[in-house]
Amino acid sequence: MQQHYDYATHQGRRFGRSAGRWATRIPDSVRRLIAGGVAGGVSKTVTAPIETVRLSSMAGRGTITEIAQRIWLKHGLLGFFSGNAADVIRVMPSKAIELAAFDAFKAILMKKNPKTGRQNGNGAFLTGVAGGAAGVTATIAMFPLETVRTRLAMNNGEYGSILHAMSTILREEGFGAFYRGLDASLIGVIPYAALRLGLYDGFKWSYRKVTGEQTVPASHAMVFGALAGLLSATATFPLEVVRRRMMLGTAKGNTFKAVAAIAAAEGWGSLYKGLALTWAKQVPQNAITFVAYDLSKQWLELQA
């Protein structure tokens, strides 16, 4: 048994070294996009069962236990992954752009002054700015596809396919229709991405400073990712509630006026209604996304 284990370990290391040599021939920017795409696909697939049960729970189809039992009895294990392929195709490019852009913005903003050898500005603040900028970049890049996806989800036979929907929207409503509602989305995306990416990077920085180790273990990275997802989702959830109500036309005025109006009419607790379900999605998803991204960067011989 030990011989088989040693052989498998040896072959794994050989494959890793061979893959690393192959990866170094690819430009850094492309490797970061690959790592981000892999991270998005892995996290979406691993958390697909949680998301399937969560969505059914939100639709009022029973308790979590009842829903899980019903899916298992009707469809087996594959039932928990229903629609996952489409989600992975959507998430992979979004995460690829967001995570690669975060690394790129961070490298630019946190570059040291050649004269003083010091960083220009506060590191935590600059990391947050890089996170917000990355969120904006990914949102703008993917928003047309999100618009098409939303239209198809509400389709009454008007669109035959993704390409047909895109061409119809462009012809009848113009290019601007693909970005309708972008401003409302960015209001939530900027603080959420800034906090989520900034917190995760900050946790890793603190770990390195305290322990003196440069490599953060996967178990610790998973905890840091989960905490970053939990804290950022909690802090920005009221903005998400307002955004949804604005899209439905039930909230008026600017974001801050809408928050105040909802709190006055329904109480502050209403701004956090549904937060537990968001935690159920964001905490495991962020934990796995960040670990998968860091491991993918190591495999592709990129600086973590």
Coordinates of C-alpha atoms in Angstrom, one line a residue:
M1 CA 0.0 0.0 0.0
Q2 CA 2.8 2.4 0.9
Q3 CA 4.6 1.7 -2.4
H4 CA 1.4 2.6 -4.3
Y5 CA 1.1 5.8 -2.3
D6 CA 4.7 6.8 -2.9
Y7 CA 4.4 6.0 -6.6
A8 CA 1.2 8.1 -6.9
T9 CA 2.8 11.0 -5.0
H10 CA 5.9 10.8 -7.2
Q11 CA 3.8 10.8 -10.4
G12 CA 1.7 13.7 -9.1
R13 CA 4.8 15.8 -8.4
R14 CA 6.2 15.0 -11.9
F15 CA 2.9 16.1 -13.5
G16 CA 3.0 19.3 -11.4
R17 CA 6.5 20.2 -12.5
S18 CA 5.7 19.3 -16.2
A19 CA 2.5 21.4 -16.0
G20 CA 4.4 24.3 -14.4
R21 CA 7.0 24.3 -17.2
W22 CA 4.2 24.3 -19.8
A23 CA 2.3 27.1 -17.9
T24 CA 5.3 29.5 -17.9
R25 CA 5.1 29.8 -21.7
I26 CA 1.7 31.5 -21.3
P27 CA 1.5 35.2 -20.5
D28 CA 0.8 36.0 -16.8
S29 CA -2.4 37.8 -17.6
V30 CA -3.8 34.8 -19.5
R31 CA -2.7 32.5 -16.7
R32 CA -4.6 34.7 -14.1
L33 CA -7.7 34.5 -16.3
I34 CA -7.4 30.7 -16.4
A35 CA -6.9 30.5 -12.7
G36 CA -10.0 32.8 -12.1
G37 CA -12.1 30.8 -14.5
V38 CA -11.1 27.5 -12.8
A39 CA -11.9 29.0 -9.4
G40 CA -15.3 30.1 -10.5
G41 CA -16.2 26.8 -12.1
V42 CA -15.0 24.7 -9.1
S43 CA -16.8 26.8 -6.5
K44 CA -20.0 26.9 -8.4
T45 CA -20.0 23.1 -8.9
V46 CA -19.0 22.3 -5.3
T47 CA -21.8 24.5 -3.9
A48 CA -24.4 23.6 -6.5
P49 CA -26.3 21.3 -4.1
I50 CA -26.5 24.1 -1.5
E51 CA -27.7 26.5 -4.1
T52 CA -30.3 24.1 -5.5
V53 CA -31.8 23.5 -2.0
R54 CA -31.6 27.2 -1.2
L55 CA -33.5 28.3 -4.3
S56 CA -36.3 25.7 -3.5
S57 CA -36.4 26.9 0.1
M58 CA -36.8 30.5 -1.1
A59 CA -39.7 29.4 -3.3
G60 CA -41.4 27.9 -0.2
R61 CA -41.2 24.3 -1.2
G62 CA -40.7 22.9 2.3
T63 CA -37.9 22.7 4.8
I64 CA -34.3 22.2 3.8
T65 CA -34.5 18.5 4.9
E66 CA -37.7 17.9 3.0
I67 CA -36.4 19.5 -0.1
A68 CA -33.1 17.5 0.0
Q69 CA -35.0 14.2 0.5
R70 CA -37.4 14.9 -2.3
I71 CA -34.6 15.8 -4.8
W72 CA -32.6 12.6 -3.7
L73 CA -35.7 10.3 -4.1
K74 CA -36.8 11.8 -7.4
H75 CA -33.5 12.5 -9.2
G76 CA -30.7 11.0 -7.2
L77 CA -27.3 12.8 -6.8
L78 CA -27.5 14.5 -10.2
G79 CA -30.7 16.3 -9.2
F80 CA -28.6 18.5 -6.9
F81 CA -26.6 19.7 -9.9
S82 CA -29.6 20.5 -12.1
G83 CA -28.7 23.6 -14.3
N84 CA -25.1 23.6 -13.0
A85 CA -23.5 23.5 -16.5
A86 CA -25.3 26.7 -17.5
D87 CA -24.3 28.4 -14.2
V88 CA -20.6 27.3 -14.7
I89 CA -20.5 28.7 -18.2
R90 CA -21.9 32.0 -16.9
V91 CA -19.7 32.2 -13.7
M92 CA -16.3 31.2 -15.2
P93 CA -15.7 34.3 -17.4
S94 CA -17.1 36.6 -14.7
K95 CA -14.7 35.2 -12.0
A96 CA -11.8 35.1 -14.5
I97 CA -12.2 38.8 -15.2
E98 CA -12.9 39.8 -11.6
L99 CA -10.0 37.9 -9.9
A100 CA -7.5 38.6 -12.7
A101 CA -8.5 42.3 -12.7
F102 CA -8.1 42.5 -8.9
D103 CA -4.5 41.2 -9.1
A104 CA -3.8 43.6 -11.9
F105 CA -5.2 46.7 -10.1
K106 CA -3.5 45.7 -6.9
A107 CA -0.1 45.5 -8.6
I108 CA -0.6 48.9 -10.1
L109 CA -1.9 50.7 -7.0
M110 CA 0.5 49.1 -4.5
K111 CA 3.6 49.6 -6.5
K112 CA 6.4 51.0 -4.3
N113 CA 7.9 54.4 -4.9
P114 CA 11.4 53.8 -6.5
K115 CA 12.8 56.8 -4.6
T116 CA 11.6 56.0 -1.1
G117 CA 11.1 52.3 -1.4
R118 CA 7.7 52.7 0.3
Q119 CA 4.2 52.1 -0.8
N120 CA 2.2 55.1 -2.1
G121 CA -0.8 55.2 0.3
N122 CA -2.5 52.9 2.8
G123 CA -2.3 49.3 1.8
A124 CA -5.7 48.2 3.2
F125 CA -7.4 51.2 1.5
L126 CA -5.6 50.5 -1.9
T127 CA -6.5 46.9 -1.7
G128 CA -10.2 47.8 -1.2
V129 CA -10.0 50.2 -4.2
A130 CA -8.5 47.4 -6.3
G131 CA -11.3 45.1 -5.2
G132 CA -14.0 47.7 -6.1
A133 CA -12.4 48.4 -9.5
A134 CA -12.2 44.7 -10.2
G135 CA -15.9 44.3 -9.4
V136 CA -16.8 47.2 -11.7
T137 CA -14.6 45.7 -14.5
A138 CA -16.3 42.3 -14.3
T139 CA -19.8 43.7 -14.0
I140 CA -19.4 46.0 -17.1
A141 CA -17.9 43.1 -19.1
M142 CA -20.6 40.6 -18.2
F143 CA -23.7 42.9 -17.9
P144 CA -24.9 42.4 -21.5
L145 CA -24.9 38.6 -20.9
E146 CA -26.7 39.1 -17.6
T147 CA -29.3 41.2 -19.4
V148 CA -29.8 38.6 -22.0
R149 CA -30.0 35.8 -19.4
T150 CA -32.7 37.8 -17.5
R151 CA -34.7 38.3 -20.7
L152 CA -34.5 34.6 -21.5
A153 CA -35.6 33.7 -18.0
M154 CA -38.7 35.9 -18.5
N155 CA -39.1 34.7 -22.1
N156 CA -42.7 34.4 -23.5
G157 CA -41.6 32.8 -26.7
E158 CA -40.1 36.1 -28.0
Y159 CA -36.5 34.8 -28.2
G160 CA -35.4 31.5 -29.7
S161 CA -31.8 31.5 -28.4
I162 CA -29.1 33.6 -26.8
L163 CA -27.9 34.9 -30.2
H164 CA -31.5 35.6 -31.3
A165 CA -32.2 37.5 -28.1
M166 CA -29.0 39.6 -28.5
S167 CA -29.7 40.4 -32.1
T168 CA -33.3 41.3 -31.4
I169 CA -32.5 43.6 -28.4
L170 CA -29.7 45.3 -30.5
R171 CA -32.0 45.8 -33.5
E172 CA -35.1 47.0 -31.6
E173 CA -33.7 48.7 -28.5
G174 CA -30.2 49.7 -29.4
F175 CA -26.9 48.9 -27.7
G176 CA -27.8 50.9 -24.6
A177 CA -30.4 48.3 -23.7
F178 CA -27.7 45.8 -22.7
Y179 CA -26.6 48.1 -19.9
R180 CA -30.0 49.2 -18.6
G181 CA -29.9 49.0 -14.8
L182 CA -26.1 49.0 -14.7
D183 CA -25.9 52.0 -12.3
A184 CA -28.1 50.2 -9.7
S185 CA -26.0 47.1 -9.9
L186 CA -22.7 49.0 -9.5
I187 CA -24.1 50.6 -6.3
G188 CA -24.1 47.2 -4.7
V189 CA -21.1 45.7 -6.6
I190 CA -18.5 48.3 -5.7
P191 CA -18.7 48.1 -1.9
Y192 CA -19.3 44.3 -1.9
A193 CA -16.3 43.5 -4.1
A194 CA -14.1 46.1 -2.3
L195 CA -14.9 44.5 1.1
R196 CA -14.8 40.8 -0.1
L197 CA -11.5 41.0 -2.0
G198 CA -9.9 43.5 0.3
L199 CA -10.8 41.5 3.5
Y200 CA -9.5 38.2 2.1
D201 CA -6.2 39.8 1.0
G202 CA -6.0 41.6 4.4
F203 CA -6.5 38.3 6.3
K204 CA -3.7 36.6 4.3
W205 CA -1.4 39.6 4.8
S206 CA -2.0 39.4 8.6
Y207 CA -1.3 35.7 8.6
R208 CA 2.0 36.2 6.8
K209 CA 3.0 39.0 9.2
V210 CA 2.1 37.0 12.4
T211 CA 3.6 33.6 11.3
G212 CA 6.4 34.8 9.0
E213 CA 5.3 32.2 6.4
Q214 CA 4.7 33.3 2.8
T215 CA 2.4 30.4 1.8
V216 CA -1.0 30.4 3.4
P217 CA -2.3 26.9 4.0
A218 CA -5.5 25.9 2.1
S219 CA -7.4 25.3 5.4
H220 CA -6.6 28.8 6.6
A221 CA -7.4 30.4 3.2
M222 CA -10.8 28.6 3.2
V223 CA -11.6 30.2 6.6
F224 CA -10.4 33.6 5.4
G225 CA -12.5 33.3 2.3
A226 CA -15.6 32.3 4.3
L227 CA -15.1 35.2 6.7
A228 CA -14.6 37.7 3.8
G229 CA -17.8 36.4 2.2
L230 CA -19.8 36.6 5.5
L231 CA -18.7 40.1 6.5
S232 CA -19.0 41.6 3.0
A233 CA -22.4 40.1 2.4
T234 CA -23.7 41.3 5.8
A235 CA -22.3 44.9 5.4
T236 CA -23.8 45.4 1.9
F237 CA -27.1 43.4 2.2
P238 CA -29.3 46.5 2.7
L239 CA -28.0 47.8 -0.6
E240 CA -29.0 44.6 -2.3
V241 CA -32.5 44.8 -0.8
V242 CA -32.8 48.4 -2.1
R243 CA -31.5 47.4 -5.5
R244 CA -34.1 44.6 -5.9
R245 CA -36.9 46.9 -4.8
M246 CA -35.7 49.6 -7.3
M247 CA -35.7 47.1 -10.1
L248 CA -39.3 46.1 -9.1
G249 CA -40.3 49.8 -8.9
T250 CA -41.3 49.6 -5.2
A251 CA -38.5 51.9 -3.9
K252 CA -38.2 55.5 -5.0
G253 CA -35.4 58.2 -5.0
N254 CA -31.7 57.6 -4.6
T255 CA -30.3 54.6 -2.6
F256 CA -29.8 56.4 0.7
K257 CA -33.4 57.9 0.6
A258 CA -34.7 54.4 -0.2
V259 CA -32.9 52.8 2.7
A260 CA -34.2 55.5 5.1
A261 CA -37.8 55.1 3.7
I262 CA -37.8 51.3 4.1
A263 CA -36.3 51.5 7.6
A264 CA -38.9 54.0 8.7
A265 CA -41.8 52.1 7.2
E266 CA -40.8 48.5 8.0
G267 CA -38.0 48.8 10.6
W268 CA -34.3 48.2 10.2
G269 CA -34.8 44.4 10.3
S270 CA -36.5 44.5 6.9
L271 CA -33.2 45.5 5.3
Y272 CA -31.7 42.2 6.4
K273 CA -34.7 39.9 5.5
G274 CA -33.2 36.9 3.7
L275 CA -29.7 37.4 4.9
A276 CA -29.4 33.9 6.3
L277 CA -30.1 32.4 2.8
T278 CA -27.4 34.7 1.4
W279 CA -24.9 33.5 3.9
A280 CA -25.7 29.9 3.0
K281 CA -24.7 30.8 -0.6
Q282 CA -21.9 33.3 -0.2
V283 CA -19.9 31.8 2.7
P284 CA -19.1 28.4 1.2
Q285 CA -18.8 29.8 -2.3
N286 CA -16.2 32.4 -1.3
A287 CA -14.3 30.0 0.8
I288 CA -13.9 27.6 -2.2
T289 CA -13.4 30.3 -4.8
F290 CA -10.4 31.9 -3.1
V291 CA -8.8 28.6 -2.2
A292 CA -9.3 27.3 -5.8
Y293 CA -7.9 30.6 -7.2
D294 CA -4.8 30.5 -5.0
L295 CA -4.1 26.8 -5.7
S296 CA -4.6 27.4 -9.5
K297 CA -2.1 30.2 -9.4
Q298 CA 0.4 28.0 -7.6
W299 CA -0.1 25.3 -10.2
L300 CA 0.3 27.8 -13.0
E301 CA 3.4 29.2 -11.3
L302 CA 2.0 32.6 -10.5
Q303 CA 2.6 34.6 -7.3
A304 CA -0.3 34.0 -4.9

